[in-house]
PDB file of C-alpha atoms in Angstrom:
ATOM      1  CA  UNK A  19     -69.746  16.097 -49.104  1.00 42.00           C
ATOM      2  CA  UNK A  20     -73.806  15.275 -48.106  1.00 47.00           C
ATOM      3  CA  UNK A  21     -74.364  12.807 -45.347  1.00 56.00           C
ATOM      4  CA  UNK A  22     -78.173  11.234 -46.600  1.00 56.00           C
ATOM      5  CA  UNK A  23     -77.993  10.248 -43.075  1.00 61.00           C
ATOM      6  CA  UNK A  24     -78.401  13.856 -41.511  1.00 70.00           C
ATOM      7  CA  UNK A  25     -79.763  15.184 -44.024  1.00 79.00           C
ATOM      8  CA  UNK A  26     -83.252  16.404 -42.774  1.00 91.00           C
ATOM      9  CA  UNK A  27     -86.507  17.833 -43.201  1.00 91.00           C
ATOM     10  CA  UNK A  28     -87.946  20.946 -42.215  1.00 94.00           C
ATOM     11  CA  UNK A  29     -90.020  19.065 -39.698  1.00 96.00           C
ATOM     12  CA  UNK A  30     -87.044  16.224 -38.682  1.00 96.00           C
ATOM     13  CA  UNK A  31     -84.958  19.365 -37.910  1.00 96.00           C
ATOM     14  CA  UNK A  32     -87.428  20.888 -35.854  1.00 97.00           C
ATOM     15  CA  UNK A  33     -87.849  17.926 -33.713  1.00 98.00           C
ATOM     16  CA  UNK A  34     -84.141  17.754 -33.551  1.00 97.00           C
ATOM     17  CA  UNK A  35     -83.982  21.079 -32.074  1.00 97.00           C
ATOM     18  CA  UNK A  36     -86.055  20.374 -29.061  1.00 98.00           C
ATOM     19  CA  UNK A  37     -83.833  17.202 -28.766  1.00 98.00           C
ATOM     20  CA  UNK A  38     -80.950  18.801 -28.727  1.00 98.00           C
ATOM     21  CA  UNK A  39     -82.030  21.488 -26.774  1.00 97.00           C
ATOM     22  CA  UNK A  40     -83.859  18.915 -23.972  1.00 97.00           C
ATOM     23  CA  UNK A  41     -81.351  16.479 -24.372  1.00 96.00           C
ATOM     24  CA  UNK A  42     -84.096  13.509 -24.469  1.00 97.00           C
ATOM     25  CA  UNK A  43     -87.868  14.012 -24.620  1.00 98.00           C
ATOM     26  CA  UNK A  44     -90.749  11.648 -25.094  1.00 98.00           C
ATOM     27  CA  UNK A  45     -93.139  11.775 -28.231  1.00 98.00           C
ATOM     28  CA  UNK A  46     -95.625  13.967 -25.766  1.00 97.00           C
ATOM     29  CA  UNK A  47     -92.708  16.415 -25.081  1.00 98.00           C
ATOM     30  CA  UNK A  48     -91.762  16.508 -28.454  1.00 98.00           C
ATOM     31  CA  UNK A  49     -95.452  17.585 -29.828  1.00 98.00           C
ATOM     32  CA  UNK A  50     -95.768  20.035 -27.041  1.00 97.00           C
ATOM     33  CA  UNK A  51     -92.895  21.431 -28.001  1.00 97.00           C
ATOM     34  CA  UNK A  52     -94.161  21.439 -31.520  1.00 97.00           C
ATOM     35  CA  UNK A  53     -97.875  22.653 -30.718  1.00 95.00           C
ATOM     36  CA  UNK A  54     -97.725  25.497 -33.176  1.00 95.00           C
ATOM     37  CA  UNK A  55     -97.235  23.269 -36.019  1.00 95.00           C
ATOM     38  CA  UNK A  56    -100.956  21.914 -35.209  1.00 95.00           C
ATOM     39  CA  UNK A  57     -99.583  17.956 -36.309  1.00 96.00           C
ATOM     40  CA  UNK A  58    -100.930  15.044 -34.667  1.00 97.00           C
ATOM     41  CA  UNK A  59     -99.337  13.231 -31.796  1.00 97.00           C
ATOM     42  CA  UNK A  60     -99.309  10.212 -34.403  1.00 97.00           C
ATOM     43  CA  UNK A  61     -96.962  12.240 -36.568  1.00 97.00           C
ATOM     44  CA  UNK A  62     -94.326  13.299 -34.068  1.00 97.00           C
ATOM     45  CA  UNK A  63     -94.306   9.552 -33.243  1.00 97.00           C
ATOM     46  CA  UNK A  64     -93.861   8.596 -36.593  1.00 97.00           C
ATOM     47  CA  UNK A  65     -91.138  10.509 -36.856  1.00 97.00           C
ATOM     48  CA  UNK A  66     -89.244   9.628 -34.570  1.00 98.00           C
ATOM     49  CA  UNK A  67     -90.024   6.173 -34.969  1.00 97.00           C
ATOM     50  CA  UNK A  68     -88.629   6.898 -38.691  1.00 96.00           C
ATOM     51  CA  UNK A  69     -85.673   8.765 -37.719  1.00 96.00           C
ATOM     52  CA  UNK A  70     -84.637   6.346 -35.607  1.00 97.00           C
ATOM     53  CA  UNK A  71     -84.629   3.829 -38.586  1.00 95.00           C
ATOM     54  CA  UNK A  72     -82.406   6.523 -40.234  1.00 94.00           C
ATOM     55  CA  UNK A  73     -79.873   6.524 -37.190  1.00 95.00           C
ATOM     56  CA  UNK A  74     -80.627  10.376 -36.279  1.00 95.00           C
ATOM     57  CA  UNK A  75     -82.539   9.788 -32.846  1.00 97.00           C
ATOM     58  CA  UNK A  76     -82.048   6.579 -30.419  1.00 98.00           C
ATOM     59  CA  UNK A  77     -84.682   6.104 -27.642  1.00 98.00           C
ATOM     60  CA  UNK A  78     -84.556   4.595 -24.402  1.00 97.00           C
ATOM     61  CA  UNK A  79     -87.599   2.933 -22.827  1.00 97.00           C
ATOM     62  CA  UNK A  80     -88.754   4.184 -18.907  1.00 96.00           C
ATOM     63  CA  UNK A  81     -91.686   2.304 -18.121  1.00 96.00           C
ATOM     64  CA  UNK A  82     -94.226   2.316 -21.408  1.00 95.00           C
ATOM     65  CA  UNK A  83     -92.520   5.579 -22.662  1.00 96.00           C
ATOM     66  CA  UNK A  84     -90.094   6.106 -25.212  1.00 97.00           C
ATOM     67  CA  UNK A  85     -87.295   8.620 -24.517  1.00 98.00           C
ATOM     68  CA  UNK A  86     -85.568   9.997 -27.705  1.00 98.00           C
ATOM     69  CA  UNK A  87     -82.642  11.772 -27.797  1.00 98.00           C
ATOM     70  CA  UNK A  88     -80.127  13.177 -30.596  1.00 97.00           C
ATOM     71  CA  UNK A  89     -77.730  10.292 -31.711  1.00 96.00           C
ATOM     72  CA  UNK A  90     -75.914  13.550 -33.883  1.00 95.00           C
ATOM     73  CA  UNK A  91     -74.824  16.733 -32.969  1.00 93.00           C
ATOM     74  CA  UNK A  92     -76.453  19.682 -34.035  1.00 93.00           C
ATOM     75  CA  UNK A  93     -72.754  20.596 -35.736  1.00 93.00           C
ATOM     76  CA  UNK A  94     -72.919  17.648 -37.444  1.00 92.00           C
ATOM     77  CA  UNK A  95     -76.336  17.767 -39.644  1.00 92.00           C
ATOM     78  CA  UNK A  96     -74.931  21.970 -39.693  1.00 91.00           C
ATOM     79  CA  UNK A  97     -72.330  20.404 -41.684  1.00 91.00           C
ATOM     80  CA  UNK A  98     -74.258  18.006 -43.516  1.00 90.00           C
ATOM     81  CA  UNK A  99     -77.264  20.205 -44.300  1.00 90.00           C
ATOM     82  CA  UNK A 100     -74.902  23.134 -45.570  1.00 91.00           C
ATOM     83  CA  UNK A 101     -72.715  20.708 -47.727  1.00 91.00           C
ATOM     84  CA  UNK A 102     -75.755  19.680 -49.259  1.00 91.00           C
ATOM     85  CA  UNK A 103     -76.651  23.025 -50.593  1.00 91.00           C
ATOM     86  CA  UNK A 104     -73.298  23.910 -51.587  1.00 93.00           C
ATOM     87  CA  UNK A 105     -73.862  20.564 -53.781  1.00 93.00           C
ATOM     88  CA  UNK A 106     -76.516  21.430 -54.580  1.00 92.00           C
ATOM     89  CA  UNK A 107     -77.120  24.909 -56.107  1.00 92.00           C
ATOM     90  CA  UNK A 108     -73.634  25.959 -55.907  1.00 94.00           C
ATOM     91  CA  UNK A 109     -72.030  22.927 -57.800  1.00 92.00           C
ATOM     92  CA  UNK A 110     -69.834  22.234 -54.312  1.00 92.00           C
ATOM     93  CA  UNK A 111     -68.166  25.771 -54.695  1.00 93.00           C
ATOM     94  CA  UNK A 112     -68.702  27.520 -51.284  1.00 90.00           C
ATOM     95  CA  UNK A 113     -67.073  30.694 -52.519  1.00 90.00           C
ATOM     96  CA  UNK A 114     -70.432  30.651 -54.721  1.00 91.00           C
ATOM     97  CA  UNK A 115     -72.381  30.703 -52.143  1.00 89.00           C
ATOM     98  CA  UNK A 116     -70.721  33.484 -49.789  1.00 87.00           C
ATOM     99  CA  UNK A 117     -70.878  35.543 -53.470  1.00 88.00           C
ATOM    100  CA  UNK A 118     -74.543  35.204 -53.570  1.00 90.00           C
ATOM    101  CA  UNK A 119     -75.432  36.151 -50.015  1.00 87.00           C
ATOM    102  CA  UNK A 120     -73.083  39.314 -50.587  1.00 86.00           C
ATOM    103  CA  UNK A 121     -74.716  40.301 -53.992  1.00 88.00           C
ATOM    104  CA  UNK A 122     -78.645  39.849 -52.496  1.00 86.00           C
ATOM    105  CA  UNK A 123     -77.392  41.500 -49.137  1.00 81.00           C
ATOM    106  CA  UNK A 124     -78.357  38.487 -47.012  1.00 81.00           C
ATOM    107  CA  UNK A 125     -74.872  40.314 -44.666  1.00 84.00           C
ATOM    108  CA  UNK A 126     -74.537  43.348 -43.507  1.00 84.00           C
ATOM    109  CA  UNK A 127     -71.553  44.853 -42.983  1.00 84.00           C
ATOM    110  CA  UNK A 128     -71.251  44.292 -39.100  1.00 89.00           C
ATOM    111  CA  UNK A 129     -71.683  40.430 -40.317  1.00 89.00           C
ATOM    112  CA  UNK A 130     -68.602  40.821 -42.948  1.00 86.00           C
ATOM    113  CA  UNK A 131     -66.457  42.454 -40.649  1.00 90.00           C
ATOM    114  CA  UNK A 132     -67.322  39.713 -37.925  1.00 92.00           C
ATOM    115  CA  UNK A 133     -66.473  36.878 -40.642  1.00 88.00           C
ATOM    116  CA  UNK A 134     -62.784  39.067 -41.716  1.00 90.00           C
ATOM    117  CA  UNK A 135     -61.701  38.717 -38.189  1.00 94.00           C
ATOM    118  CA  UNK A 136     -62.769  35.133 -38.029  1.00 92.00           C
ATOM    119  CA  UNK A 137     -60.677  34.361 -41.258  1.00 90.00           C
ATOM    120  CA  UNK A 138     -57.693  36.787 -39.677  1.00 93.00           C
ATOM    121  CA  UNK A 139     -57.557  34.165 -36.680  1.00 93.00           C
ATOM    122  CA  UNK A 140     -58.359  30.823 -38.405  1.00 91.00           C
ATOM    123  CA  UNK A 141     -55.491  32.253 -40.851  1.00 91.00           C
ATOM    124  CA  UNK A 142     -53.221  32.927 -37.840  1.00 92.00           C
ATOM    125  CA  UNK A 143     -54.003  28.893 -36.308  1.00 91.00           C
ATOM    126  CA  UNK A 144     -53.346  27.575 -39.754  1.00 88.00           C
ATOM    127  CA  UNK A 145     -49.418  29.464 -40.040  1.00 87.00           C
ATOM    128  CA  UNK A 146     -49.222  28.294 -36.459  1.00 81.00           C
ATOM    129  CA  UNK A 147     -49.787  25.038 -36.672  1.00 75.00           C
ATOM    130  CA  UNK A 148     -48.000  24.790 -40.307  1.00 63.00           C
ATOM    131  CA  UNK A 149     -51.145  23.843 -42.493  1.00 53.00           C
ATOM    132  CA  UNK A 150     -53.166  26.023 -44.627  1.00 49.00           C
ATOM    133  CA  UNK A 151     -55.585  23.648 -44.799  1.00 48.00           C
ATOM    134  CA  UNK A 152     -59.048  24.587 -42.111  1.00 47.00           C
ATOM    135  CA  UNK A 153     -60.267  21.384 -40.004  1.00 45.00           C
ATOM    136  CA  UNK A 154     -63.110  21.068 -42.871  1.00 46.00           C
ATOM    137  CA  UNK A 155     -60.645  21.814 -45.731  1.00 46.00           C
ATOM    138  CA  UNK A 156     -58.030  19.405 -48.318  1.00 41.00           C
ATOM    139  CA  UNK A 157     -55.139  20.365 -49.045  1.00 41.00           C
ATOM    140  CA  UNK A 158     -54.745  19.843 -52.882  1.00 41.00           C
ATOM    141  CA  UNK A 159     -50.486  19.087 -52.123  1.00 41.00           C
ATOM    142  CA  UNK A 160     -47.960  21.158 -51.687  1.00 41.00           C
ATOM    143  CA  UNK A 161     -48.111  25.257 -52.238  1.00 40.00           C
ATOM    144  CA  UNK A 162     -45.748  27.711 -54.387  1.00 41.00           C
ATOM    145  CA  UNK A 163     -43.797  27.641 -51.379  1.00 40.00           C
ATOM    146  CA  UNK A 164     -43.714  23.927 -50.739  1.00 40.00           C
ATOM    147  CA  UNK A 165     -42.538  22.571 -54.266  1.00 40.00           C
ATOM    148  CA  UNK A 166     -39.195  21.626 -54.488  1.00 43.00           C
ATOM    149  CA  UNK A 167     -37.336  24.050 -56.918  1.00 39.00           C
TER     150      UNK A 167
END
């Protein structure tokens, strides 16, 4: 389910944000961007120079400058970074981990009812289009329904 690939740091994701949110940025841009953190211009650099290596960023050159920009989407590592946690401490059962935001009360109820009518209309697509499977989900074969009697 994890993608090592987009699977990022705290400070890798940061930098991805202001790539994805500039579309392409130099190493400058980047640390500007960045100036709370109070890192070196070196780092920044050296992270991108090592995230390129890892296939996340791509750069362009105009002139002496380097311009990086997101070779992933931002859904993408989403995916990747939340599939890794499942793995993680929910032994790749995402019905664990909606249970444990419930129980600490990490959603309100605004939040719940917001997620119900987001599984109403997914649940709607899916008898539309004749799969009960979501774009993210298996199907593990045929249902009840499905089996021959």
């Amino acid at each position: 389910m994890t993608d090592s690939k987009t699977s990022l740091g705290e400070l890798q994701l940061a930098i991805m944000r202001v790539l994805w949110d500039q579309g392409e940025a130099s190493a400058a841009e980047v640390h500007r961007a960045l100036h709370e953190r109070g890192l070196a211009p070196t780092t920044i650099s050296t992270m991108l120079r090592k995230m390129e290596e890892k296939g996340v960023v791509r750069h362009r050159s105009l002139g002496r400058v380097f311009l990086y920009r997101a070779a992933v989407d931002s859904e993408h590592v989403h995916r990747s970074m939340v599939g890794e946690l499942v793995d993680r401490l929910f032994q790749g059962d995402p019905r664990e981990l909606v249970g444990h935001l419930l129980r600490e009360g990490d959603i309100d109820l605004a939040e719940i009812e917001a997620l119900r009518r987001e599984l109403d209309e997914r649940a709607r697509r899916s008898k539309g289009s004749g799969s009960d499977a979501g774009p993210n989900q298996q199907s593990d074969g045929p249902s009840e329904q499905e089996k021959p009697a």
